[in-house]
Amino acid sequence: MAAELFPAKKLATVTPTAVQQYQQQNVRNNNTIQGCNWQGLYPTIRERNSVMFNNELMADIHFVVGPPGGTQRVPGHKYVLAVGSSVFHAMFYGELAEDKEEIRIPDVEPASFLAMLKYIYCDEIDLCADTVLATLYAAKKYIVPHLARACVNFLETSLSARNACVLLSQSCLFEEPDLTQRCWEVIDAQAELALRSEGFCDIDAQTLESILRRETLNAKEMVVLEAALSWAEAECHRQELQPSIENKRLVLGKNIYLIRIPAMALDDFANGVAQSGVLTLNETNDIFLWYTAAKKPELKFVCKPRKGLTPQRCHRFQSCAYRSNQWRYRGRCDSIQFAVDKRVFIAGFGLYGSSCGSAEYQAKIELKRQGSVTLGVAIIKYFSDGSSNTFPVFFEYPVQIEPDTFYTASVVLDGNELSYFGQEGMTEVQCGKVTFQFQCSSDSTNGTGVQGGQIPELIFYA
């Protein structure tokens, strides 16, 4: 993945195998230089510097990198390092420079330190998911801004509900506002997936508070409570406490009042929260009174439901129609391909219904990337009132859609044989700040295409 995002520049004269052999040797720190005229093998200063990467030859400084028990000794060359980093320049040539032969760096992982040195020596960016955060830390610490920007770009590209909460915590730590905003976009739109991810339990208390305060969080409050209790259990283990309900409440502290328990359905409260033990007896009584009494008690909890996100609709037809012999289904697939120019989250589709009075339909909706990778499937029933309106059907969770890639939206309908259908379709539709492009899909076996057919609307968050 990293290679696709940040392709290395090809060397002009020397065969790639020779250069790669030296670089691989250098990463393993078992590099050797064969021959006394090795400089003649490389025509450019960049290539000759690359040979010096993690090389003992002419090294005038050494670093002991990593925490105790996991250190690696890395050779360096002061001049090259000072040219690549103002921190190294101050360390070696500044007014307070110390004449040390060895420098210990316990707070940086060896693999990430080597990734930074590879950029400084070789002008190459080599990132992977396992080390990119640690590499960003190293790039920030030693003020290597272009490498830091590449790390942020990598993180933005790999951002998903699975890692959004952890990256939110890190983006605040590294003061990367653009990455923070991207994380919030994912967390808001795919809140229930993000809250149920393993990474949610690893965030710090400050990030937990910011998520619980979030007005646009698109999640049921019961899911928010369950996530907070899962975080509290992990925090108990981190603090070497027994994960009892009392200790969970203890580590949550005032954050418990950010969970909008009074905004839950009464059944959810009575059958879930009230019996969980997380509330005191007085809190339970007061919330029951808040639900039922005319004169409601004052509560420490936030009582208003979250606003969540307002779904947007991309309508791709300029008109709709019906005929006595159209639109029939009989188990065939209606499908259309689309692409966007900005990341969005598809919540569902708008579908046409019966043109012969009210009727119920069963819809199997599906969303695939590039026609092959299934991202979301749902089987849903919806009621059509006989009008030409569109009727929404939703996936269980919104599906993340990346820009400049074609996706396939499909539906197989079972119900009244005759329905409305769209016509005068558009190949490009502007919805707010997002541009949708449409093209025909080979999966469509029931006649739907760009110009007409089913799936008139894509329902999305942006």
Short mmCIF file of C-alpha atoms in Angstrom, two decimals:
data_model
loop_
_atom_site.label_atom_id
_atom_site.label_comp_id
_atom_site.label_asym_id
_atom_site.label_seq_id
_atom_site.Cartn_x
_atom_site.Cartn_y
_atom_site.Cartn_z
CA MET A 1 0.00 0.00 0.00
CA ALA A 2 2.78 2.40 0.90
CA ALA A 3 4.52 1.69 -2.38
CA GLU A 4 1.38 2.62 -4.30
CA LEU A 5 0.95 5.86 -2.36
CA PHE A 6 4.55 6.96 -2.40
CA PRO A 7 6.41 5.34 -5.32
CA ALA A 8 10.17 5.55 -5.07
CA LYS A 9 11.98 7.44 -7.82
CA LYS A 10 13.83 5.22 -10.27
CA LEU A 11 17.55 5.64 -10.53
CA ALA A 12 18.78 6.77 -13.88
CA THR A 13 21.78 4.56 -14.62
CA VAL A 14 22.44 1.97 -11.95
CA THR A 15 20.23 -1.11 -12.17
CA PRO A 16 17.50 -1.15 -9.50
CA THR A 17 18.65 -4.54 -8.23
CA ALA A 18 22.05 -3.20 -7.25
CA VAL A 19 20.64 -0.22 -5.40
CA GLN A 20 17.95 -2.28 -3.72
CA GLN A 21 20.60 -4.78 -2.62
CA TYR A 22 22.62 -2.04 -0.89
CA GLN A 23 19.51 -0.52 0.70
CA GLN A 24 18.29 -3.87 1.99
CA GLN A 25 21.71 -4.61 3.41
CA ASN A 26 21.71 -1.20 5.08
CA VAL A 27 18.30 -1.72 6.68
CA ARG A 28 19.64 -4.96 8.21
CA ASN A 29 22.79 -3.08 9.24
CA ASN A 30 25.03 -5.68 7.61
CA ASN A 31 26.03 -3.49 4.67
CA THR A 32 29.31 -3.90 2.93
CA ILE A 33 31.02 -1.88 0.22
CA GLN A 34 32.82 -4.00 -2.31
CA GLY A 35 35.67 -2.47 -4.28
CA CYS A 36 37.68 0.69 -3.68
CA ASN A 37 35.94 2.68 -6.42
CA TRP A 38 32.32 2.23 -5.33
CA GLN A 39 31.70 5.94 -5.91
CA GLY A 40 32.12 5.37 -9.63
CA LEU A 41 29.11 3.07 -9.70
CA TYR A 42 26.71 5.91 -8.90
CA PRO A 43 26.50 9.00 -11.13
CA THR A 44 24.47 11.28 -8.80
CA ILE A 45 25.02 12.62 -5.30
CA ARG A 46 21.62 11.25 -4.30
CA GLU A 47 22.65 7.72 -5.21
CA ARG A 48 25.99 8.02 -3.43
CA ASN A 49 24.25 9.35 -0.31
CA SER A 50 21.89 6.41 -0.50
CA VAL A 51 24.83 4.05 -0.13
CA MET A 52 25.74 5.81 3.13
CA PHE A 53 22.31 5.12 4.64
CA ASN A 54 22.81 3.04 7.84
CA ASN A 55 26.42 2.46 6.78
CA GLU A 56 29.43 2.32 9.13
CA LEU A 57 31.68 3.68 6.36
CA MET A 58 32.81 7.20 7.39
CA ALA A 59 30.18 7.27 10.18
CA ASP A 60 31.02 9.98 12.75
CA ILE A 61 28.03 9.51 15.06
CA HIS A 62 26.03 6.56 16.39
CA PHE A 63 22.51 6.38 17.78
CA VAL A 64 21.19 3.80 20.24
CA VAL A 65 17.53 3.80 19.26
CA GLY A 66 14.56 2.22 21.04
CA PRO A 67 13.44 1.44 24.58
CA PRO A 68 15.59 -0.70 26.92
CA GLY A 69 15.56 -4.28 25.75
CA GLY A 70 14.67 -3.33 22.16
CA THR A 71 17.51 -1.07 21.08
CA GLN A 72 19.36 -0.92 17.78
CA ARG A 73 22.68 0.84 17.15
CA VAL A 74 22.47 2.98 14.02
CA PRO A 75 25.44 4.71 12.37
CA GLY A 76 25.08 8.24 11.01
CA HIS A 77 26.91 11.02 9.21
CA LYS A 78 26.59 14.43 10.84
CA TYR A 79 26.76 16.47 7.65
CA VAL A 80 24.00 14.50 5.89
CA LEU A 81 21.77 14.53 8.97
CA ALA A 82 22.29 18.27 9.55
CA VAL A 83 21.34 19.02 5.94
CA GLY A 84 18.11 17.04 6.39
CA SER A 85 16.98 18.28 9.82
CA SER A 86 17.34 21.55 11.74
CA VAL A 87 17.28 19.56 14.98
CA PHE A 88 20.29 17.51 13.91
CA HIS A 89 22.01 20.71 12.73
CA ALA A 90 21.57 22.26 16.17
CA MET A 91 22.63 18.99 17.82
CA PHE A 92 25.90 18.73 15.87
CA TYR A 93 26.79 22.30 14.80
CA GLY A 94 24.80 24.63 17.04
CA GLU A 95 26.07 26.76 19.90
CA LEU A 96 25.13 24.10 22.45
CA ALA A 97 26.39 21.15 20.41
CA GLU A 98 27.92 18.35 22.47
CA ASP A 99 30.82 16.28 21.23
CA LYS A 100 29.32 12.84 21.84
CA GLU A 101 30.16 9.71 19.93
CA GLU A 102 26.87 8.02 20.82
CA ILE A 103 23.37 9.44 21.36
CA ARG A 104 20.57 7.50 23.03
CA ILE A 105 17.02 7.91 21.68
CA PRO A 106 14.74 5.73 23.85
CA ASP A 107 11.43 7.28 22.72
CA VAL A 108 11.66 6.40 19.00
CA GLU A 109 11.20 2.95 17.52
CA PRO A 110 14.22 1.68 15.51
CA ALA A 111 12.13 0.93 12.39
CA SER A 112 10.66 4.44 12.40
CA PHE A 113 14.05 6.08 12.98
CA LEU A 114 15.44 4.14 10.02
CA ALA A 115 12.45 5.20 7.89
CA MET A 116 13.28 8.83 8.71
CA LEU A 117 16.97 8.34 7.92
CA LYS A 118 16.06 6.66 4.64
CA TYR A 119 14.17 9.78 3.65
CA ILE A 120 17.06 12.06 4.70
CA TYR A 121 19.73 9.98 2.95
CA CYS A 122 17.85 8.54 -0.03
CA ASP A 123 15.03 11.03 -0.62
CA GLU A 124 12.63 8.07 -0.48
CA ILE A 125 9.48 7.68 1.60
CA ASP A 126 8.80 4.12 2.72
CA LEU A 127 5.78 3.85 5.00
CA CYS A 128 3.69 0.98 6.29
CA ALA A 129 0.59 0.80 8.47
CA ASP A 130 2.43 -0.75 11.44
CA THR A 131 5.00 2.03 11.83
CA VAL A 132 3.51 5.17 10.24
CA LEU A 133 2.42 6.73 13.56
CA ALA A 134 5.84 6.17 15.11
CA THR A 135 7.46 7.58 11.94
CA LEU A 136 5.23 10.66 12.20
CA TYR A 137 6.41 11.08 15.79
CA ALA A 138 10.06 10.88 14.68
CA ALA A 139 9.47 13.32 11.79
CA LYS A 140 7.81 15.79 14.17
CA LYS A 141 10.52 15.42 16.81
CA TYR A 142 13.35 16.07 14.35
CA ILE A 143 11.40 18.63 12.26
CA VAL A 144 11.35 16.80 8.93
CA PRO A 145 8.17 18.43 7.58
CA HIS A 146 7.87 16.75 4.18
CA LEU A 147 8.11 13.30 5.74
CA ALA A 148 5.54 14.33 8.38
CA ARG A 149 3.18 15.49 5.62
CA ALA A 150 3.60 12.17 3.81
CA CYS A 151 2.76 10.31 7.05
CA VAL A 152 -0.41 12.37 7.48
CA ASN A 153 -1.40 11.72 3.85
CA PHE A 154 -0.86 7.99 4.40
CA LEU A 155 -3.03 8.08 7.53
CA GLU A 156 -5.79 10.02 5.78
CA THR A 157 -5.81 7.51 2.93
CA SER A 158 -6.01 4.50 5.28
CA LEU A 159 -8.55 6.13 7.60
CA SER A 160 -11.58 4.00 8.46
CA ALA A 161 -14.06 3.47 11.29
CA ARG A 162 -11.73 0.77 12.65
CA ASN A 163 -8.86 3.21 13.37
CA ALA A 164 -10.55 6.64 13.38
CA CYS A 165 -10.72 7.01 17.19
CA VAL A 166 -7.05 6.13 17.69
CA LEU A 167 -6.00 8.45 14.86
CA LEU A 168 -8.16 11.22 16.34
CA SER A 169 -6.21 10.91 19.59
CA GLN A 170 -2.87 10.94 17.74
CA SER A 171 -3.82 13.80 15.41
CA CYS A 172 -4.58 16.01 18.42
CA LEU A 173 -1.26 15.01 20.01
CA PHE A 174 0.65 15.84 16.80
CA GLU A 175 -1.39 19.02 16.18
CA GLU A 176 -2.58 17.99 12.73
CA PRO A 177 -5.94 19.78 12.31
CA ASP A 178 -6.65 18.45 8.81
CA LEU A 179 -6.25 14.87 9.98
CA THR A 180 -8.38 15.65 13.04
CA GLN A 181 -11.18 16.91 10.80
CA ARG A 182 -11.00 13.78 8.60
CA CYS A 183 -11.21 11.60 11.71
CA TRP A 184 -14.31 13.45 12.91
CA GLU A 185 -15.95 12.98 9.51
CA VAL A 186 -15.52 9.21 9.77
CA ILE A 187 -16.48 9.02 13.46
CA ASP A 188 -19.63 11.10 12.94
CA ALA A 189 -20.87 9.18 9.90
CA GLN A 190 -19.88 5.67 11.06
CA ALA A 191 -20.21 6.30 14.78
CA GLU A 192 -21.50 2.88 15.82
CA LEU A 193 -18.72 1.09 13.92
CA ALA A 194 -16.10 3.45 15.38
CA LEU A 195 -17.40 3.08 18.93
CA ARG A 196 -17.42 -0.71 18.65
CA SER A 197 -13.89 -0.89 17.21
CA GLU A 198 -11.07 -2.38 19.29
CA GLY A 199 -9.11 0.84 18.95
CA PHE A 200 -11.77 2.82 20.81
CA CYS A 201 -10.69 1.23 24.09
CA ASP A 202 -7.10 2.46 23.54
CA ILE A 203 -7.86 6.19 23.39
CA ASP A 204 -6.95 8.59 26.19
CA ALA A 205 -9.51 10.10 28.58
CA GLN A 206 -9.42 13.50 26.87
CA THR A 207 -10.30 11.99 23.49
CA LEU A 208 -13.06 9.94 25.14
CA GLU A 209 -14.54 13.13 26.55
CA SER A 210 -14.44 14.91 23.18
CA ILE A 211 -16.24 11.98 21.51
CA LEU A 212 -18.91 11.76 24.23
CA ARG A 213 -19.52 15.51 23.90
CA ARG A 214 -19.96 15.26 20.12
CA GLU A 215 -23.35 16.63 19.05
CA THR A 216 -23.17 15.15 15.53
CA LEU A 217 -22.38 11.59 16.62
CA ASN A 218 -24.61 9.38 14.46
CA ALA A 219 -25.24 6.61 17.02
CA LYS A 220 -27.86 5.26 19.36
CA GLU A 221 -27.19 6.34 22.94
CA MET A 222 -27.20 2.71 24.12
CA VAL A 223 -24.24 2.06 21.80
CA VAL A 224 -22.46 5.10 23.27
CA LEU A 225 -22.96 3.76 26.81
CA GLU A 226 -21.73 0.27 25.88
CA ALA A 227 -18.62 1.78 24.27
CA ALA A 228 -17.92 3.94 27.31
CA LEU A 229 -18.17 0.92 29.62
CA SER A 230 -15.83 -1.08 27.35
CA TRP A 231 -13.33 1.80 27.50
CA ALA A 232 -13.72 1.92 31.29
CA GLU A 233 -12.94 -1.80 31.58
CA ALA A 234 -9.76 -1.35 29.54
CA GLU A 235 -8.83 1.68 31.65
CA CYS A 236 -9.28 -0.38 34.82
CA HIS A 237 -6.75 -2.88 33.48
CA ARG A 238 -4.36 -0.05 32.59
CA GLN A 239 -4.64 1.28 36.15
CA GLU A 240 -4.39 -2.26 37.61
CA LEU A 241 -7.90 -2.09 39.08
CA GLN A 242 -10.48 -4.84 39.19
CA PRO A 243 -12.98 -4.12 36.37
CA SER A 244 -15.97 -3.99 38.73
CA ILE A 245 -18.91 -1.76 37.88
CA GLU A 246 -17.88 0.57 40.74
CA ASN A 247 -14.35 0.95 39.34
CA LYS A 248 -15.69 1.47 35.82
CA ARG A 249 -17.80 4.32 37.14
CA LEU A 250 -14.74 5.61 39.01
CA VAL A 251 -12.49 5.79 35.93
CA LEU A 252 -15.25 7.31 33.80
CA GLY A 253 -15.61 10.14 36.31
CA LYS A 254 -17.72 13.05 35.07
CA ASN A 255 -17.74 11.60 31.55
CA ILE A 256 -20.69 9.42 32.62
CA TYR A 257 -22.88 12.55 32.53
CA LEU A 258 -22.00 13.15 28.85
CA ILE A 259 -23.84 9.94 27.93
CA ARG A 260 -27.36 11.09 27.13
CA ILE A 261 -29.19 8.41 29.10
CA PRO A 262 -32.43 10.42 29.42
CA ALA A 263 -32.55 10.58 25.60
CA MET A 264 -32.80 6.78 25.35
CA ALA A 265 -36.10 5.00 24.79
CA LEU A 266 -37.76 4.15 28.09
CA ASP A 267 -37.52 0.40 27.31
CA ASP A 268 -33.78 0.67 26.73
CA PHE A 269 -33.35 2.48 30.02
CA ALA A 270 -35.60 0.19 32.07
CA ASN A 271 -34.32 -3.11 30.67
CA GLY A 272 -30.69 -2.07 30.22
CA VAL A 273 -29.15 0.91 32.00
CA ALA A 274 -31.34 0.81 35.09
CA GLN A 275 -30.34 -2.80 35.79
CA SER A 276 -26.65 -2.47 34.86
CA GLY A 277 -25.55 -1.04 38.21
CA VAL A 278 -23.66 1.83 36.58
CA LEU A 279 -26.07 4.40 38.06
CA THR A 280 -26.66 5.14 41.70
CA LEU A 281 -30.11 4.43 43.13
CA ASN A 282 -30.90 8.15 43.30
CA GLU A 283 -29.83 8.65 39.67
CA THR A 284 -32.02 5.73 38.56
CA ASN A 285 -35.04 7.09 40.45
CA ASP A 286 -34.55 10.63 39.12
CA ILE A 287 -34.28 9.43 35.51
CA PHE A 288 -37.46 7.33 35.90
CA LEU A 289 -39.20 10.46 37.19
CA TRP A 290 -37.77 12.45 34.29
CA TYR A 291 -39.40 9.99 31.87
CA THR A 292 -42.77 9.83 33.61
CA ALA A 293 -43.45 12.79 35.87
CA ALA A 294 -45.03 16.07 34.83
CA LYS A 295 -42.61 17.95 37.07
CA LYS A 296 -39.24 16.66 35.99
CA PRO A 297 -36.24 16.65 38.36
CA GLU A 298 -32.98 18.34 37.49
CA LEU A 299 -30.39 15.90 36.14
CA LYS A 300 -26.62 16.08 35.74
CA PHE A 301 -26.96 14.14 32.49
CA VAL A 302 -27.39 15.82 29.12
CA CYS A 303 -31.07 15.26 28.31
CA LYS A 304 -31.39 16.44 24.69
CA PRO A 305 -30.86 13.83 21.95
CA ARG A 306 -27.83 14.33 19.73
CA LYS A 307 -28.54 16.06 16.43
CA GLY A 308 -26.61 13.44 14.50
CA LEU A 309 -26.03 14.03 10.78
CA THR A 310 -28.58 15.10 8.19
CA PRO A 311 -28.51 12.73 5.21
CA GLN A 312 -28.19 14.22 1.74
CA ARG A 313 -29.71 12.79 -1.45
CA CYS A 314 -28.15 12.63 -4.89
CA HIS A 315 -31.05 12.37 -7.39
CA ARG A 316 -29.82 11.30 -10.80
CA PHE A 317 -33.03 11.54 -12.90
CA GLN A 318 -34.79 14.66 -14.14
CA SER A 319 -38.18 12.97 -14.34
CA CYS A 320 -39.96 9.66 -13.77
CA ALA A 321 -42.74 7.78 -15.58
CA TYR A 322 -44.72 4.55 -15.68
CA ARG A 323 -46.13 2.41 -18.47
CA SER A 324 -48.52 -0.51 -18.53
CA ASN A 325 -45.69 -2.94 -19.29
CA GLN A 326 -42.83 -1.43 -17.27
CA TRP A 327 -40.95 -1.61 -14.85
CA ARG A 328 -40.86 -5.38 -14.19
CA TYR A 329 -38.48 -7.22 -11.84
CA ARG A 330 -38.80 -11.03 -11.64
CA GLY A 331 -35.58 -11.43 -9.63
CA ARG A 332 -33.39 -9.48 -12.03
CA CYS A 333 -30.76 -6.98 -10.89
CA ASP A 334 -30.90 -3.20 -11.33
CA SER A 335 -27.46 -1.69 -11.04
CA ILE A 336 -25.54 1.54 -11.67
CA GLN A 337 -21.90 2.55 -11.22
CA PHE A 338 -20.85 5.85 -9.62
CA ALA A 339 -17.79 7.75 -8.44
CA VAL A 340 -17.31 10.83 -6.26
CA ASP A 341 -14.65 13.52 -6.01
CA LYS A 342 -14.68 13.64 -2.18
CA ARG A 343 -14.99 11.03 0.55
CA VAL A 344 -18.64 10.34 1.40
CA PHE A 345 -20.57 7.70 3.33
CA ILE A 346 -23.42 5.95 1.54
CA ALA A 347 -26.25 5.30 4.01
CA GLY A 348 -28.65 3.73 1.52
CA PHE A 349 -30.62 4.19 -1.69
CA GLY A 350 -33.88 5.84 -2.67
CA LEU A 351 -36.03 3.45 -4.74
CA TYR A 352 -39.19 3.79 -6.78
CA GLY A 353 -42.33 1.93 -5.79
CA SER A 354 -45.53 0.60 -7.32
CA SER A 355 -47.36 2.49 -10.05
CA CYS A 356 -50.53 0.43 -9.44
CA GLY A 357 -51.53 1.48 -5.93
CA SER A 358 -49.93 0.72 -2.60
CA ALA A 359 -47.67 -2.32 -2.35
CA GLU A 360 -44.89 -3.81 -0.23
CA TYR A 361 -41.48 -4.64 -1.67
CA GLN A 362 -38.53 -6.65 -0.43
CA ALA A 363 -35.22 -5.19 -1.57
CA LYS A 364 -31.78 -6.72 -1.48
CA ILE A 365 -29.40 -3.79 -1.78
CA GLU A 366 -25.66 -4.14 -2.30
CA LEU A 367 -22.66 -1.85 -2.66
CA LYS A 368 -19.41 -3.03 -4.25
CA ARG A 369 -16.07 -1.41 -4.98
CA GLN A 370 -14.93 -1.67 -8.61
CA GLY A 371 -17.64 -4.24 -9.20
CA SER A 372 -16.02 -7.00 -7.14
CA VAL A 373 -15.38 -6.19 -3.45
CA THR A 374 -18.63 -6.24 -1.46
CA LEU A 375 -18.79 -3.39 1.06
CA GLY A 376 -22.38 -3.59 2.21
CA VAL A 377 -25.46 -5.80 1.82
CA ALA A 378 -28.93 -5.48 3.34
CA ILE A 379 -32.33 -7.11 2.83
CA ILE A 380 -35.11 -4.68 3.68
CA LYS A 381 -38.87 -4.41 3.25
CA TYR A 382 -40.43 -1.07 2.38
CA PHE A 383 -43.97 0.11 1.74
CA SER A 384 -44.85 1.99 -1.45
CA ASP A 385 -47.95 4.20 -1.31
CA GLY A 386 -48.55 4.23 -5.06
CA SER A 387 -47.00 7.67 -5.60
CA SER A 388 -43.99 8.56 -7.74
CA ASN A 389 -41.99 9.43 -4.62
CA THR A 390 -38.77 7.63 -3.81
CA PHE A 391 -38.65 5.38 -0.74
CA PRO A 392 -35.47 5.11 1.37
CA VAL A 393 -33.76 1.81 2.20
CA PHE A 394 -30.66 1.76 4.40
CA PHE A 395 -27.60 -0.36 5.08
CA GLU A 396 -26.98 -1.37 8.68
CA TYR A 397 -24.02 1.03 8.78
CA PRO A 398 -23.04 3.81 6.34
CA VAL A 399 -20.41 2.64 3.85
CA GLN A 400 -17.24 4.69 3.34
CA ILE A 401 -16.70 5.74 -0.29
CA GLU A 402 -13.31 7.03 -1.42
CA PRO A 403 -12.87 9.56 -4.26
CA ASP A 404 -11.90 8.72 -7.84
CA THR A 405 -12.91 5.06 -7.65
CA PHE A 406 -16.00 3.54 -9.25
CA TYR A 407 -18.50 1.72 -7.04
CA THR A 408 -21.51 -0.38 -8.02
CA ALA A 409 -24.92 0.16 -6.43
CA SER A 410 -27.33 -2.76 -7.01
CA VAL A 411 -30.82 -3.79 -5.98
CA VAL A 412 -32.92 -6.91 -6.56
CA LEU A 413 -36.61 -6.20 -5.90
CA ASP A 414 -39.43 -8.59 -5.13
CA GLY A 415 -42.94 -7.14 -5.17
CA ASN A 416 -45.45 -5.51 -7.48
CA GLU A 417 -44.34 -6.14 -11.07
CA LEU A 418 -45.11 -2.64 -12.28
CA SER A 419 -43.41 0.40 -10.79
CA TYR A 420 -42.28 3.88 -11.63
CA PHE A 421 -38.90 4.30 -13.29
CA GLY A 422 -36.57 7.23 -13.83
CA GLN A 423 -35.76 8.87 -17.15
CA GLU A 424 -33.63 11.72 -18.51
CA GLY A 425 -30.69 10.53 -16.40
CA MET A 426 -27.59 12.63 -15.84
CA THR A 427 -23.99 11.43 -16.06
CA GLU A 428 -22.85 14.06 -13.53
CA VAL A 429 -24.72 15.48 -10.53
CA GLN A 430 -23.52 18.18 -8.12
CA CYS A 431 -24.74 17.71 -4.52
CA GLY A 432 -23.42 20.48 -2.32
CA LYS A 433 -19.64 20.18 -2.42
CA VAL A 434 -19.67 16.63 -3.82
CA THR A 435 -19.76 15.72 -7.51
CA PHE A 436 -21.21 12.33 -8.47
CA GLN A 437 -20.45 10.69 -11.82
CA PHE A 438 -22.54 7.81 -13.17
CA GLN A 439 -21.93 5.11 -15.76
CA CYS A 440 -23.68 1.90 -16.79
CA SER A 441 -22.92 -1.32 -14.92
CA SER A 442 -22.46 -4.75 -16.49
CA ASP A 443 -24.23 -6.20 -13.40
CA SER A 444 -27.50 -4.57 -14.47
CA THR A 445 -29.73 -7.26 -16.05
CA ASN A 446 -33.06 -5.45 -15.73
CA GLY A 447 -32.46 -2.41 -17.91
CA THR A 448 -31.27 0.18 -15.37
CA GLY A 449 -28.56 2.46 -16.75
CA VAL A 450 -27.50 6.08 -16.80
CA GLN A 451 -30.47 7.26 -18.87
CA GLY A 452 -33.24 5.49 -16.99
CA GLY A 453 -34.38 2.79 -14.58
CA GLN A 454 -34.25 2.17 -10.82
CA ILE A 455 -31.99 3.46 -8.01
CA PRO A 456 -32.91 7.11 -8.58
CA GLU A 457 -31.19 8.27 -5.39
CA LEU A 458 -28.05 7.69 -3.37
CA ILE A 459 -28.49 8.70 0.28
CA PHE A 460 -25.22 9.84 1.82
CA TYR A 461 -23.38 11.78 4.51
CA ALA A 462 -20.58 14.17 3.60
#
